[in-house]
PDB file of C-alpha atoms in Angstrom:
ATOM      1  CA  MET A 205      43.338 136.874  19.208  1.00 38.00           C
ATOM      2  CA  ILE A 206      41.044 137.007  22.198  1.00 37.00           C
ATOM      3  CA  ARG A 207      41.391 140.056  24.395  1.00 35.00           C
ATOM      4  CA  LEU A 208      42.479 138.650  27.727  1.00 34.00           C
ATOM      5  CA  GLY A 209      41.320 141.634  29.753  1.00 36.00           C
ATOM      6  CA  ALA A 210      37.630 141.104  29.056  1.00 37.00           C
ATOM      7  CA  SER A 211      37.915 137.418  29.829  1.00 35.00           C
ATOM      8  CA  VAL A 212      39.699 138.107  33.097  1.00 34.00           C
ATOM      9  CA  VAL A 213      36.762 140.153  34.351  1.00 33.00           C
ATOM     10  CA  VAL A 214      34.496 137.171  33.746  1.00 32.00           C
ATOM     11  CA  ALA A 215      36.890 134.862  35.567  1.00 32.00           C
ATOM     12  CA  ILE A 216      37.154 137.162  38.561  1.00 30.00           C
ATOM     13  CA  SER A 217      33.383 137.302  38.771  1.00 32.00           C
ATOM     14  CA  ILE A 218      33.262 133.526  38.669  1.00 32.00           C
ATOM     15  CA  ALA A 219      35.814 133.367  41.455  1.00 32.00           C
ATOM     16  CA  GLY A 220      33.518 135.467  43.624  1.00 33.00           C
ATOM     17  CA  CYS A 221      35.660 138.613  43.752  1.00 36.00           C
ATOM     18  CA  SER A 222      34.247 142.082  43.323  1.00 32.00           C
ATOM     19  CA  ALA A 223      37.274 143.588  41.549  1.00 35.00           C
ATOM     20  CA  GLN A 224      36.767 144.487  37.877  1.00 35.00           C
ATOM     21  CA  SER A 225      40.351 145.485  37.021  1.00 35.00           C
ATOM     22  CA  LYS A 226      42.119 144.139  33.976  1.00 35.00           C
ATOM     23  CA  HIS A 227      45.045 141.766  34.148  1.00 37.00           C
ATOM     24  CA  SER A 228      47.608 144.578  34.033  1.00 39.00           C
ATOM     25  CA  ALA A 229      46.346 145.875  37.394  1.00 42.00           C
ATOM     26  CA  TYR A 230      47.470 142.627  39.027  1.00 38.00           C
ATOM     27  CA  VAL A 231      51.056 142.642  37.805  1.00 45.00           C
ATOM     28  CA  GLY A 232      53.298 142.167  40.838  1.00 50.00           C
ATOM     29  CA  THR A 233      50.316 141.496  43.105  1.00 52.00           C
ATOM     30  CA  ARG A 234      49.808 138.245  44.968  1.00 57.00           C
ATOM     31  CA  LEU A 235      46.375 136.937  44.042  1.00 55.00           C
ATOM     32  CA  PRO A 236      44.148 134.634  46.083  1.00 67.00           C
ATOM     33  CA  ALA A 237      44.531 131.000  45.041  1.00 67.00           C
ATOM     34  CA  GLU A 238      40.985 130.757  43.691  1.00 67.00           C
ATOM     35  CA  THR A 239      41.456 133.910  41.573  1.00 69.00           C
ATOM     36  CA  SER A 240      44.765 132.654  40.172  1.00 73.00           C
ATOM     37  CA  ALA A 241      43.113 129.356  39.292  1.00 74.00           C
ATOM     38  CA  ALA A 242      40.274 131.166  37.547  1.00 70.00           C
ATOM     39  CA  LEU A 243      42.736 133.312  35.571  1.00 72.00           C
ATOM     40  CA  ALA A 244      44.658 130.214  34.531  1.00 79.00           C
ATOM     41  CA  GLU A 245      41.419 128.582  33.416  1.00 79.00           C
ATOM     42  CA  VAL A 246      40.490 131.610  31.319  1.00 78.00           C
ATOM     43  CA  LYS A 247      43.948 131.712  29.699  1.00 83.00           C
ATOM     44  CA  ALA A 248      43.685 128.021  28.817  1.00 85.00           C
ATOM     45  CA  ASP A 249      40.229 128.682  27.373  1.00 82.00           C
ATOM     46  CA  VAL A 250      41.591 131.589  25.303  1.00 86.00           C
ATOM     47  CA  ASP A 251      44.513 129.522  24.012  1.00 89.00           C
ATOM     48  CA  GLN A 252      42.255 126.600  23.103  1.00 91.00           C
ATOM     49  CA  ALA A 253      39.827 128.834  21.175  1.00 92.00           C
ATOM     50  CA  ASN A 254      42.654 130.547  19.289  1.00 94.00           C
ATOM     51  CA  LYS A 255      44.283 127.230  18.418  1.00 95.00           C
ATOM     52  CA  PHE A 256      40.999 125.699  17.232  1.00 96.00           C
ATOM     53  CA  CYS A 257      40.135 128.541  14.847  1.00 97.00           C
ATOM     54  CA  ALA A 258      43.735 128.926  13.642  1.00 97.00           C
ATOM     55  CA  SER A 259      43.753 125.236  12.664  1.00 97.00           C
ATOM     56  CA  PHE A 260      41.565 126.042   9.629  1.00 97.00           C
ATOM     57  CA  VAL A 261      43.989 128.552   8.064  1.00 97.00           C
ATOM     58  CA  GLY A 262      45.724 127.202   4.978  1.00 97.00           C
ATOM     59  CA  ARG A 263      43.329 124.278   4.618  1.00 97.00           C
ATOM     60  CA  GLN A 264      41.128 123.699   1.594  1.00 97.00           C
ATOM     61  CA  ILE A 265      37.604 123.052   2.835  1.00 96.00           C
ATOM     62  CA  ALA A 266      34.168 122.395   1.369  1.00 95.00           C
ATOM     63  CA  PRO A 267      31.557 124.455   3.218  1.00 97.00           C
ATOM     64  CA  GLN A 268      28.026 123.096   3.219  1.00 96.00           C
ATOM     65  CA  SER A 269      24.978 125.118   2.347  1.00 97.00           C
ATOM     66  CA  PHE A 270      22.609 125.789   5.228  1.00 97.00           C
ATOM     67  CA  GLY A 271      20.141 123.272   3.778  1.00 95.00           C
ATOM     68  CA  GLN A 272      22.794 120.570   3.507  1.00 95.00           C
ATOM     69  CA  ALA A 273      23.942 121.171   7.073  1.00 93.00           C
ATOM     70  CA  VAL A 274      20.512 120.972   8.680  1.00 92.00           C
ATOM     71  CA  SER A 275      19.128 118.148   6.541  1.00 90.00           C
ATOM     72  CA  PRO A 276      20.330 115.287   8.828  1.00 86.00           C
ATOM     73  CA  ILE A 277      19.408 117.268  11.958  1.00 83.00           C
ATOM     74  CA  ALA A 278      15.886 117.895  10.655  1.00 81.00           C
ATOM     75  CA  LYS A 279      15.216 114.148  10.858  1.00 77.00           C
ATOM     76  CA  ILE A 280      15.732 114.161  14.626  1.00 76.00           C
ATOM     77  CA  SER A 281      12.521 114.156  16.636  1.00 74.00           C
ATOM     78  CA  PRO A 282      12.507 116.335  19.778  1.00 71.00           C
ATOM     79  CA  LYS A 283      13.759 114.965  23.093  1.00 73.00           C
ATOM     80  CA  ASN A 284      10.860 113.449  25.033  1.00 78.00           C
ATOM     81  CA  GLU A 285      10.255 113.623  28.779  1.00 81.00           C
ATOM     82  CA  PHE A 286      11.248 109.993  29.374  1.00 89.00           C
ATOM     83  CA  GLU A 287      14.563 110.305  27.539  1.00 86.00           C
ATOM     84  CA  THR A 288      17.783 111.308  29.270  1.00 86.00           C
ATOM     85  CA  THR A 289      20.100 113.870  27.700  1.00 78.00           C
ATOM     86  CA  GLU A 290      22.684 111.145  27.181  1.00 82.00           C
ATOM     87  CA  GLN A 291      20.151 108.987  25.327  1.00 84.00           C
ATOM     88  CA  PHE A 292      19.046 111.941  23.210  1.00 78.00           C
ATOM     89  CA  ASN A 293      22.626 112.854  22.286  1.00 74.00           C
ATOM     90  CA  ALA A 294      23.307 109.239  21.342  1.00 79.00           C
ATOM     91  CA  ARG A 295      20.249 109.297  19.090  1.00 79.00           C
ATOM     92  CA  VAL A 296      21.499 112.507  17.482  1.00 73.00           C
ATOM     93  CA  ALA A 297      24.902 110.929  16.814  1.00 70.00           C
ATOM     94  CA  ALA A 298      23.220 107.882  15.276  1.00 72.00           C
ATOM     95  CA  VAL A 299      21.196 110.013  12.856  1.00 68.00           C
ATOM     96  CA  THR A 300      24.042 112.225  11.675  1.00 58.00           C
ATOM     97  CA  SER A 301      27.632 111.234  11.139  1.00 52.00           C
ATOM     98  CA  GLN A 302      28.574 114.690  12.403  1.00 48.00           C
ATOM     99  CA  GLY A 303      27.350 113.827  15.892  1.00 47.00           C
ATOM    100  CA  ALA A 304      28.597 116.542  18.207  1.00 53.00           C
ATOM    101  CA  GLU A 305      31.266 117.677  15.746  1.00 76.00           C
ATOM    102  CA  SER A 306      31.413 121.115  14.205  1.00 90.00           C
ATOM    103  CA  LEU A 307      29.859 121.990  10.841  1.00 94.00           C
ATOM    104  CA  ILE A 308      31.195 124.458   8.280  1.00 97.00           C
ATOM    105  CA  ILE A 309      28.370 126.454   6.721  1.00 98.00           C
ATOM    106  CA  GLY A 310      28.909 128.864   3.839  1.00 98.00           C
ATOM    107  CA  LYS A 311      27.153 132.196   3.435  1.00 97.00           C
ATOM    108  CA  ALA A 312      26.944 134.604   0.514  1.00 96.00           C
ATOM    109  CA  ILE A 313      28.691 137.947   0.968  1.00 97.00           C
ATOM    110  CA  LYS A 314      26.091 140.667   0.472  1.00 94.00           C
ATOM    111  CA  ASP A 315      28.363 143.712   0.611  1.00 96.00           C
ATOM    112  CA  TYR A 316      32.019 143.500  -0.413  1.00 97.00           C
ATOM    113  CA  SER A 317      32.655 147.027   0.870  1.00 97.00           C
ATOM    114  CA  TYR A 318      33.122 145.418   4.281  1.00 98.00           C
ATOM    115  CA  LEU A 319      36.237 143.787   2.841  1.00 98.00           C
ATOM    116  CA  ALA A 320      38.072 147.038   2.184  1.00 97.00           C
ATOM    117  CA  TYR A 321      41.570 147.099   0.702  1.00 98.00           C
ATOM    118  CA  ASP A 322      44.149 149.564   2.037  1.00 98.00           C
ATOM    119  CA  ALA A 323      46.626 150.017  -0.821  1.00 97.00           C
ATOM    120  CA  ASP A 324      49.071 152.046   1.287  1.00 97.00           C
ATOM    121  CA  ARG A 325      49.403 149.278   3.863  1.00 97.00           C
ATOM    122  CA  GLN A 326      48.735 146.482   1.336  1.00 98.00           C
ATOM    123  CA  LYS A 327      46.201 144.834   3.618  1.00 98.00           C
ATOM    124  CA  LEU A 328      42.588 143.759   3.247  1.00 98.00           C
ATOM    125  CA  ILE A 329      40.591 145.094   6.221  1.00 98.00           C
ATOM    126  CA  VAL A 330      37.997 142.527   7.319  1.00 98.00           C
ATOM    127  CA  SER A 331      34.864 143.801   9.024  1.00 98.00           C
ATOM    128  CA  ALA A 332      32.460 141.680  11.064  1.00 97.00           C
ATOM    129  CA  TYR A 333      29.678 143.155   8.927  1.00 97.00           C
ATOM    130  CA  ALA A 334      30.937 141.166   5.954  1.00 97.00           C
ATOM    131  CA  PHE A 335      29.813 138.105   7.904  1.00 97.00           C
ATOM    132  CA  ASP A 336      26.549 139.400   9.322  1.00 94.00           C
ATOM    133  CA  ASN A 337      24.826 142.736   8.811  1.00 92.00           C
ATOM    134  CA  GLN A 338      21.133 141.898   8.832  1.00 89.00           C
ATOM    135  CA  ASN A 339      18.825 141.310  11.756  1.00 86.00           C
ATOM    136  CA  PHE A 340      16.235 138.615  12.192  1.00 88.00           C
ATOM    137  CA  ASP A 341      13.811 138.087  15.068  1.00 93.00           C
ATOM    138  CA  PRO A 342      14.535 134.830  16.943  1.00 95.00           C
ATOM    139  CA  TRP A 343      12.211 135.863  19.777  1.00 94.00           C
ATOM    140  CA  ARG A 344       9.256 135.960  17.384  1.00 94.00           C
ATOM    141  CA  ILE A 345      10.276 132.684  15.747  1.00 96.00           C
ATOM    142  CA  PHE A 346      10.612 130.843  19.068  1.00 96.00           C
ATOM    143  CA  GLN A 347       7.275 132.255  20.236  1.00 95.00           C
ATOM    144  CA  ALA A 348       5.609 131.076  17.015  1.00 95.00           C
ATOM    145  CA  ALA A 349       7.211 127.638  17.451  1.00 93.00           C
ATOM    146  CA  LYS A 350       5.930 127.543  21.068  1.00 92.00           C
ATOM    147  CA  VAL A 351       9.240 126.315  22.453  1.00 89.00           C
ATOM    148  CA  LYS A 352      10.483 126.989  25.983  1.00 85.00           C
ATOM    149  CA  GLU A 353      14.110 126.756  24.982  1.00 87.00           C
ATOM    150  CA  PRO A 354      16.280 128.251  23.662  1.00 91.00           C
ATOM    151  CA  VAL A 355      15.561 131.675  25.120  1.00 90.00           C
ATOM    152  CA  ALA A 356      15.882 134.679  22.818  1.00 92.00           C
ATOM    153  CA  SER A 357      16.025 138.286  23.945  1.00 89.00           C
ATOM    154  CA  THR A 358      13.822 140.994  22.446  1.00 86.00           C
ATOM    155  CA  MET A 359      16.886 143.291  22.472  1.00 85.00           C
ATOM    156  CA  SER A 360      20.001 141.486  21.236  1.00 87.00           C
ATOM    157  CA  ASN A 361      21.237 137.967  20.635  1.00 93.00           C
ATOM    158  CA  ILE A 362      24.335 136.229  19.349  1.00 93.00           C
ATOM    159  CA  ASP A 363      23.097 134.920  16.029  1.00 96.00           C
ATOM    160  CA  VAL A 364      23.722 134.927  12.293  1.00 97.00           C
ATOM    161  CA  PHE A 365      21.189 135.619   9.576  1.00 97.00           C
ATOM    162  CA  ILE A 366      22.081 133.271   6.712  1.00 97.00           C
ATOM    163  CA  GLY A 367      19.553 134.362   4.124  1.00 95.00           C
ATOM    164  CA  GLU A 368      16.012 134.298   2.831  1.00 95.00           C
ATOM    165  CA  THR A 369      14.194 133.644  -0.420  1.00 95.00           C
ATOM    166  CA  ASP A 370      10.792 134.876  -1.569  1.00 95.00           C
ATOM    167  CA  LYS A 371       8.421 132.980  -3.829  1.00 96.00           C
ATOM    168  CA  THR A 372       5.274 134.534  -5.283  1.00 95.00           C
ATOM    169  CA  VAL A 373       2.400 132.057  -4.970  1.00 95.00           C
ATOM    170  CA  GLY A 374      -0.508 134.197  -6.160  1.00 95.00           C
ATOM    171  CA  SER A 375      -2.322 137.487  -5.707  1.00 94.00           C
ATOM    172  CA  TYR A 376      -5.692 138.941  -4.779  1.00 93.00           C
ATOM    173  CA  ILE A 377      -7.505 142.272  -4.629  1.00 93.00           C
ATOM    174  CA  GLY A 378      -7.458 143.777  -1.135  1.00 90.00           C
ATOM    175  CA  THR A 379      -9.350 146.798   0.209  1.00 88.00           C
ATOM    176  CA  ASN A 380      -8.267 148.909   3.175  1.00 85.00           C
ATOM    177  CA  ALA A 381     -10.425 150.703   5.760  1.00 81.00           C
ATOM    178  CA  PHE A 382     -10.749 153.751   3.498  1.00 83.00           C
ATOM    179  CA  GLY A 383     -12.110 151.691   0.613  1.00 85.00           C
ATOM    180  CA  VAL A 384      -8.919 151.850  -1.432  1.00 88.00           C
ATOM    181  CA  SER A 385      -8.385 148.671  -3.431  1.00 90.00           C
ATOM    182  CA  MET A 386      -5.112 147.245  -4.626  1.00 91.00           C
ATOM    183  CA  ARG A 387      -3.644 144.019  -5.894  1.00 93.00           C
ATOM    184  CA  VAL A 388      -1.822 142.191  -3.119  1.00 94.00           C
ATOM    185  CA  ARG A 389       0.972 139.768  -3.904  1.00 94.00           C
ATOM    186  CA  LYS A 390       1.014 136.552  -1.838  1.00 95.00           C
ATOM    187  CA  VAL A 391       4.568 135.601  -0.904  1.00 96.00           C
ATOM    188  CA  GLN A 392       6.092 132.559   0.754  1.00 96.00           C
ATOM    189  CA  ARG A 393       9.327 133.585   2.475  1.00 95.00           C
ATOM    190  CA  SER A 394      11.916 131.044   3.595  1.00 96.00           C
ATOM    191  CA  THR A 395      14.280 132.363   6.303  1.00 96.00           C
ATOM    192  CA  ASN A 396      17.424 130.582   7.542  1.00 97.00           C
ATOM    193  CA  ALA A 397      19.543 131.560  10.530  1.00 98.00           C
ATOM    194  CA  ILE A 398      21.858 130.306  13.279  1.00 98.00           C
ATOM    195  CA  PHE A 399      21.165 131.111  16.929  1.00 97.00           C
ATOM    196  CA  GLN A 400      23.651 130.749  19.782  1.00 95.00           C
ATOM    197  CA  ARG A 401      22.147 132.504  22.809  1.00 92.00           C
ATOM    198  CA  SER A 402      20.678 135.739  24.091  1.00 89.00           C
ATOM    199  CA  SER A 403      23.131 138.537  24.785  1.00 82.00           C
ATOM    200  CA  THR A 404      24.021 139.829  28.228  1.00 69.00           C
ATOM    201  CA  GLY A 405      24.046 143.418  26.955  1.00 67.00           C
ATOM    202  CA  ILE A 406      22.524 145.785  24.424  1.00 68.00           C
ATOM    203  CA  SER A 407      24.989 144.830  21.674  1.00 71.00           C
ATOM    204  CA  ALA A 408      25.889 141.291  20.736  1.00 79.00           C
ATOM    205  CA  PRO A 409      29.108 141.066  18.684  1.00 88.00           C
ATOM    206  CA  ILE A 410      29.663 137.664  17.140  1.00 92.00           C
ATOM    207  CA  PHE A 411      33.440 137.907  17.203  1.00 95.00           C
ATOM    208  CA  VAL A 412      35.648 138.192  20.253  1.00 92.00           C
ATOM    209  CA  ASP A 413      38.135 140.679  18.770  1.00 90.00           C
ATOM    210  CA  GLN A 414      35.766 143.175  17.164  1.00 92.00           C
ATOM    211  CA  ASP A 415      36.708 146.843  17.575  1.00 92.00           C
ATOM    212  CA  SER A 416      34.337 149.816  17.793  1.00 89.00           C
ATOM    213  CA  LYS A 417      34.290 150.098  13.987  1.00 93.00           C
ATOM    214  CA  GLY A 418      33.529 146.420  13.502  1.00 94.00           C
ATOM    215  CA  VAL A 419      37.013 145.475  12.272  1.00 97.00           C
ATOM    216  CA  ILE A 420      38.065 141.944  13.224  1.00 97.00           C
ATOM    217  CA  GLY A 421      41.340 141.540  11.324  1.00 97.00           C
ATOM    218  CA  GLU A 422      43.568 142.161   8.319  1.00 97.00           C
ATOM    219  CA  ILE A 423      44.903 139.992   5.497  1.00 98.00           C
ATOM    220  CA  ALA A 424      48.192 140.965   3.841  1.00 97.00           C
ATOM    221  CA  MET A 425      48.152 140.891   0.012  1.00 97.00           C
ATOM    222  CA  SER A 426      49.536 142.910  -2.868  1.00 97.00           C
ATOM    223  CA  PRO A 427      47.317 145.349  -4.805  1.00 97.00           C
ATOM    224  CA  ASP A 428      47.343 143.123  -7.894  1.00 97.00           C
ATOM    225  CA  VAL A 429      46.284 140.067  -5.918  1.00 97.00           C
ATOM    226  CA  ALA A 430      43.638 142.031  -4.021  1.00 97.00           C
ATOM    227  CA  ARG A 431      42.157 143.460  -7.234  1.00 97.00           C
ATOM    228  CA  THR A 432      41.675 139.968  -8.661  1.00 97.00           C
ATOM    229  CA  LEU A 433      40.846 138.103  -5.476  1.00 97.00           C
ATOM    230  CA  LYS A 434      38.487 140.398  -3.589  1.00 97.00           C
ATOM    231  CA  PRO A 435      35.371 139.813  -5.797  1.00 97.00           C
ATOM    232  CA  LYS A 436      35.939 136.043  -5.505  1.00 97.00           C
ATOM    233  CA  LEU A 437      36.300 135.828  -1.729  1.00 98.00           C
ATOM    234  CA  LYS A 438      33.864 133.693   0.241  1.00 98.00           C
ATOM    235  CA  ILE A 439      32.926 133.383   3.895  1.00 98.00           C
ATOM    236  CA  ALA A 440      31.844 130.516   6.125  1.00 98.00           C
ATOM    237  CA  PHE A 441      31.059 129.815   9.759  1.00 98.00           C
ATOM    238  CA  VAL A 442      32.304 126.970  11.925  1.00 97.00           C
ATOM    239  CA  VAL A 443      29.447 126.034  14.251  1.00 97.00           C
ATOM    240  CA  LYS A 444      28.753 123.290  16.772  1.00 93.00           C
ATOM    241  CA  PRO A 445      25.081 122.235  16.922  1.00 90.00           C
ATOM    242  CA  LYS A 446      23.533 121.864  20.362  1.00 88.00           C
ATOM    243  CA  ALA A 447      20.152 120.942  21.820  1.00 82.00           C
ATOM    244  CA  PRO A 448      17.422 121.496  20.765  1.00 85.00           C
ATOM    245  CA  PHE A 449      19.373 121.628  17.450  1.00 88.00           C
ATOM    246  CA  LEU A 450      16.616 122.976  15.216  1.00 91.00           C
ATOM    247  CA  VAL A 451      13.590 125.268  15.628  1.00 93.00           C
ATOM    248  CA  ARG A 452      11.062 125.704  12.845  1.00 94.00           C
ATOM    249  CA  ALA A 453       8.072 127.999  12.722  1.00 95.00           C
ATOM    250  CA  ASN A 454       5.511 129.450  10.323  1.00 96.00           C
ATOM    251  CA  TYR A 455       4.006 132.857  10.958  1.00 95.00           C
ATOM    252  CA  SER A 456       2.592 135.925   9.206  1.00 93.00           C
ATOM    253  CA  GLY A 457       5.109 138.483   8.038  1.00 89.00           C
ATOM    254  CA  GLY A 458       2.638 141.333   8.574  1.00 84.00           C
ATOM    255  CA  GLU A 459      -0.443 142.870   7.006  1.00 86.00           C
ATOM    256  CA  PRO A 460      -0.210 144.288   3.461  1.00 90.00           C
ATOM    257  CA  THR A 461      -0.332 148.081   3.101  1.00 89.00           C
ATOM    258  CA  ILE A 462      -0.688 150.556   0.238  1.00 88.00           C
ATOM    259  CA  ASP A 463       3.064 151.220   0.360  1.00 88.00           C
ATOM    260  CA  ASP A 464       3.913 147.521   0.662  1.00 91.00           C
ATOM    261  CA  PRO A 465       1.119 145.417  -0.890  1.00 92.00           C
ATOM    262  CA  GLU A 466       2.519 142.018   0.055  1.00 94.00           C
ATOM    263  CA  ASP A 467       0.903 139.273   2.129  1.00 94.00           C
ATOM    264  CA  VAL A 468       3.926 137.363   3.430  1.00 95.00           C
ATOM    265  CA  GLU A 469       3.882 133.967   5.099  1.00 95.00           C
ATOM    266  CA  VAL A 470       7.256 133.234   6.711  1.00 96.00           C
ATOM    267  CA  SER A 471       8.714 129.753   7.081  1.00 96.00           C
ATOM    268  CA  ALA A 472      11.737 130.024   9.395  1.00 96.00           C
ATOM    269  CA  THR A 473      14.416 127.437  10.109  1.00 96.00           C
ATOM    270  CA  VAL A 474      16.891 128.208  12.898  1.00 97.00           C
ATOM    271  CA  LEU A 475      19.903 126.032  13.649  1.00 96.00           C
ATOM    272  CA  ILE A 476      20.792 126.107  17.352  1.00 94.00           C
ATOM    273  CA  ALA A 477      24.569 126.054  17.590  1.00 95.00           C
ATOM    274  CA  ASP A 478      27.649 127.627  19.123  1.00 95.00           C
ATOM    275  CA  ILE A 479      29.186 129.965  16.535  1.00 97.00           C
ATOM    276  CA  GLN A 480      32.892 129.176  16.871  1.00 97.00           C
ATOM    277  CA  CYS A 481      34.836 130.758  13.999  1.00 98.00           C
ATOM    278  CA  GLY A 482      34.369 132.967  10.955  1.00 98.00           C
ATOM    279  CA  LEU A 483      36.417 131.985   7.886  1.00 98.00           C
ATOM    280  CA  VAL A 484      37.521 133.980   4.838  1.00 98.00           C
ATOM    281  CA  LEU A 485      38.162 131.746   1.814  1.00 98.00           C
ATOM    282  CA  ASP A 486      39.641 132.337  -1.621  1.00 97.00           C
ATOM    283  CA  HIS A 487      38.105 131.183  -4.903  1.00 95.00           C
ATOM    284  CA  LYS A 488      39.662 127.724  -4.423  1.00 96.00           C
ATOM    285  CA  SER A 489      38.088 127.414  -0.960  1.00 97.00           C
ATOM    286  CA  GLU A 490      41.419 127.739   0.825  1.00 98.00           C
ATOM    287  CA  VAL A 491      41.053 129.441   4.201  1.00 98.00           C
ATOM    288  CA  LEU A 492      42.975 132.725   4.204  1.00 98.00           C
ATOM    289  CA  ALA A 493      41.961 133.883   7.679  1.00 98.00           C
ATOM    290  CA  SER A 494      39.988 132.639  10.666  1.00 98.00           C
ATOM    291  CA  TYR A 495      38.443 134.770  13.417  1.00 97.00           C
ATOM    292  CA  VAL A 496      37.459 133.579  16.873  1.00 96.00           C
ATOM    293  CA  ALA A 497      33.741 133.884  17.600  1.00 96.00           C
ATOM    294  CA  GLN A 498      31.989 133.828  20.955  1.00 92.00           C
ATOM    295  CA  GLY A 499      31.007 130.170  20.713  1.00 92.00           C
ATOM    296  CA  ALA A 500      34.622 128.977  20.564  1.00 91.00           C
ATOM    297  CA  ARG A 501      35.056 129.821  24.224  1.00 84.00           C
ATOM    298  CA  ARG A 502      34.076 127.265  26.823  1.00 78.00           C
ATOM    299  CA  ILE A 503      33.742 129.888  29.563  1.00 69.00           C
ATOM    300  CA  GLN A 504      30.651 131.934  28.757  1.00 64.00           C
ATOM    301  CA  PRO A 505      29.305 135.123  30.377  1.00 58.00           C
ATOM    302  CA  PRO A 506      26.515 134.733  32.952  1.00 58.00           C
ATOM    303  CA  LEU A 507      22.875 134.697  31.857  1.00 57.00           C
ATOM    304  CA  SER A 508      21.275 138.028  31.063  1.00 54.00           C
ATOM    305  CA  ALA A 509      18.711 139.417  33.516  1.00 59.00           C
ATOM    306  CA  PHE A 510      16.043 138.815  30.863  1.00 56.00           C
ATOM    307  CA  GLU A 511      16.955 135.147  30.513  1.00 56.00           C
ATOM    308  CA  ARG A 512      17.154 134.632  34.273  1.00 61.00           C
ATOM    309  CA  ARG A 513      13.646 136.065  34.747  1.00 65.00           C
ATOM    310  CA  TYR A 514      12.314 134.014  31.848  1.00 57.00           C
ATOM    311  CA  ARG A 515      13.796 130.779  33.165  1.00 58.00           C
ATOM    312  CA  GLU A 516      12.413 131.446  36.619  1.00 67.00           C
ATOM    313  CA  ALA A 517       8.949 132.126  35.227  1.00 67.00           C
ATOM    314  CA  MET A 518       9.025 128.994  33.068  1.00 59.00           C
ATOM    315  CA  GLY A 519      10.462 126.810  35.850  1.00 58.00           C
ATOM    316  CA  LEU A 520      13.544 125.930  33.793  1.00 53.00           C
TER     317      LEU A 520
END
């Protein structure tokens, strides 16, 4: 569930009020009409997001791989200066049957310890880190791609690292400034990720209801079921692609050193999308639980100071 209090603060700010109190502070108080309207709009937004993500629970789905999801989008040429947004969106819909609809993209679980079973309470504790616990650098990727938008922060962003693969393509003998020679491995690294937007703060939690320990929910199950099921659980994200849809870039992964004698060339593919829900699936791909992510909400926080300055400088 979305925490209403945090959303209310956003709504009050939108309504032009200076108060930062939570909803409980207004019980029995007559609110200005514009504030009441803003609160009602936030509640409707919360309800809609909850209902959308909850609609996946109990369904058997077939998540796509990242490559499958972006394949139709990759065929779309960038929007040109003589093309309206409506024309561009129509062209996107013509290329992919998904159009503006949401995609379900699977991701491998790297650490099952973030799906911890509590035998006393007979519940599986789901941590946000089961979904995403590795950073990538969208700022560097967007700079290498020489794109004005989207705007990534150098501090924190709402994004998901999907994965990367390394392929050795050769080697050579390198010598450092002290005359020490070593064999350097040449590596081609393919990196895939999803980017929503820059964060308005230092931290950027993907999920709305994420506590200070990263817990986003619990799934009731018996010890016997948990013992068998836990190693077979899968995760997926529900995302809604948005312009510019895809950013690709090639750049150097850094100079080889004695401690790390690798010459890495990175090929990055970033899907631009609103991250709406995180799904936990069983071995038959039935959705056991769904968690509301930031992108499911229509009402979004204001731009960060970094993004405002960047947009002003770029004339966006």
